CSV table of C-alpha atoms in Angstrom, one decimal:
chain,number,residue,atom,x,y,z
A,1,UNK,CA,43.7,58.1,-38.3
A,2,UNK,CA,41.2,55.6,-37.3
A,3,UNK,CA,40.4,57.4,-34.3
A,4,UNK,CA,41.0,60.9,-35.0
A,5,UNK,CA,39.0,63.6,-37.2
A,6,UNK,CA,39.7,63.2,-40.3
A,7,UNK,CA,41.9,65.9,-42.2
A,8,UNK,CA,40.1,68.1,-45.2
A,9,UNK,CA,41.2,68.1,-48.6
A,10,UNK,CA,42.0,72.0,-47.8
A,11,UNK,CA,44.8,70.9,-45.2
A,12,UNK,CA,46.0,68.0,-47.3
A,13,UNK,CA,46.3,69.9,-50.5
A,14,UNK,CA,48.9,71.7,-49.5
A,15,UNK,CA,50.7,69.0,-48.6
A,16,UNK,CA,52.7,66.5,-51.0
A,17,UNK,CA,50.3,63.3,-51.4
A,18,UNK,CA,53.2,61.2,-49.9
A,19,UNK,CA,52.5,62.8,-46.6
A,20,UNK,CA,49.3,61.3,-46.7
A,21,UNK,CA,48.0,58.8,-44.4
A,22,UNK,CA,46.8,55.6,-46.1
A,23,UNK,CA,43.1,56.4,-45.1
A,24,UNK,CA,43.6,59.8,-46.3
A,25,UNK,CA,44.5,58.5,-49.9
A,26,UNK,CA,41.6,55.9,-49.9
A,27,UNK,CA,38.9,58.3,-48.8
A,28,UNK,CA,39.6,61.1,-51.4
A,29,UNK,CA,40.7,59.2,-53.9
A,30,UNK,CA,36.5,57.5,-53.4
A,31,UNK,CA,35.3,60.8,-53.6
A,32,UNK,CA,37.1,62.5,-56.0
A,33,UNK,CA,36.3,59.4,-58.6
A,34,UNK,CA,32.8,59.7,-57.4
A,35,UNK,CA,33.0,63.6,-58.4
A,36,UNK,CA,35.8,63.7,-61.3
A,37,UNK,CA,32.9,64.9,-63.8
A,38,UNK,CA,32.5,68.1,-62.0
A,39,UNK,CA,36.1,68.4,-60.8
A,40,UNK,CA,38.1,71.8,-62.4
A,41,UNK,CA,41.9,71.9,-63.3
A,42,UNK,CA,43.3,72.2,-59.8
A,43,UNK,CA,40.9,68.8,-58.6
A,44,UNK,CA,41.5,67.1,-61.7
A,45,UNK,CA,45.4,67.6,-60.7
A,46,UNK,CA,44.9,66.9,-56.8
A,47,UNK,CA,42.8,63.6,-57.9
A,48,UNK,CA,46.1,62.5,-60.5
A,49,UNK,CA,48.8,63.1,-57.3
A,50,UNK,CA,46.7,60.8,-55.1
A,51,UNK,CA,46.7,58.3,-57.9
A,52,UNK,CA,50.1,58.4,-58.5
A,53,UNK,CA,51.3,58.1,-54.5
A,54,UNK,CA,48.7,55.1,-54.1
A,55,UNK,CA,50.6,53.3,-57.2
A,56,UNK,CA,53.9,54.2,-55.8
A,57,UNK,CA,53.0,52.5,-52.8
A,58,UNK,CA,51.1,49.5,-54.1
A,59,UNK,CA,54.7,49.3,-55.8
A,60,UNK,CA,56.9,49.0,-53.2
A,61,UNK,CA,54.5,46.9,-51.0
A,62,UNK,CA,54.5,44.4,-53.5
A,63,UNK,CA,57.5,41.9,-53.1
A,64,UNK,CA,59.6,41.3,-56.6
A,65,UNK,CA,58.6,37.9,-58.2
């Protein structure tokens, strides 16, 4: 999405974090960390299914030792 607009939170949250671009992941996953004291219930959960999707893929990125 380098080139393109980037997609809101409102757009993305109704989507399942693994349809998430890369960027998409990074960049709210910044500003939700930068914000989690003054996220609510529904943020706080957003903010834990982008965490989880960028684990998941830092797993299987990561060749087996």
């Amino acid at each position: 999405m380098a080139q393109q607009e980037r997609r809101h939170l409102h757009e993305l949250s109704s989507l399942d974090a693994s349809a998430w671009d890369e960027e998409e992941l990074s960049y709210h996953h910044s500003v939700m960390s930068e914000l989690s004291p003054w996220l609510n219930a529904q943020g706080t959960a957003i903010h834990a299914q982008v965490i989880r999707e960028i684990e998941k893929r830092r797993e299987n990125t990561v060749p087996p030792t």
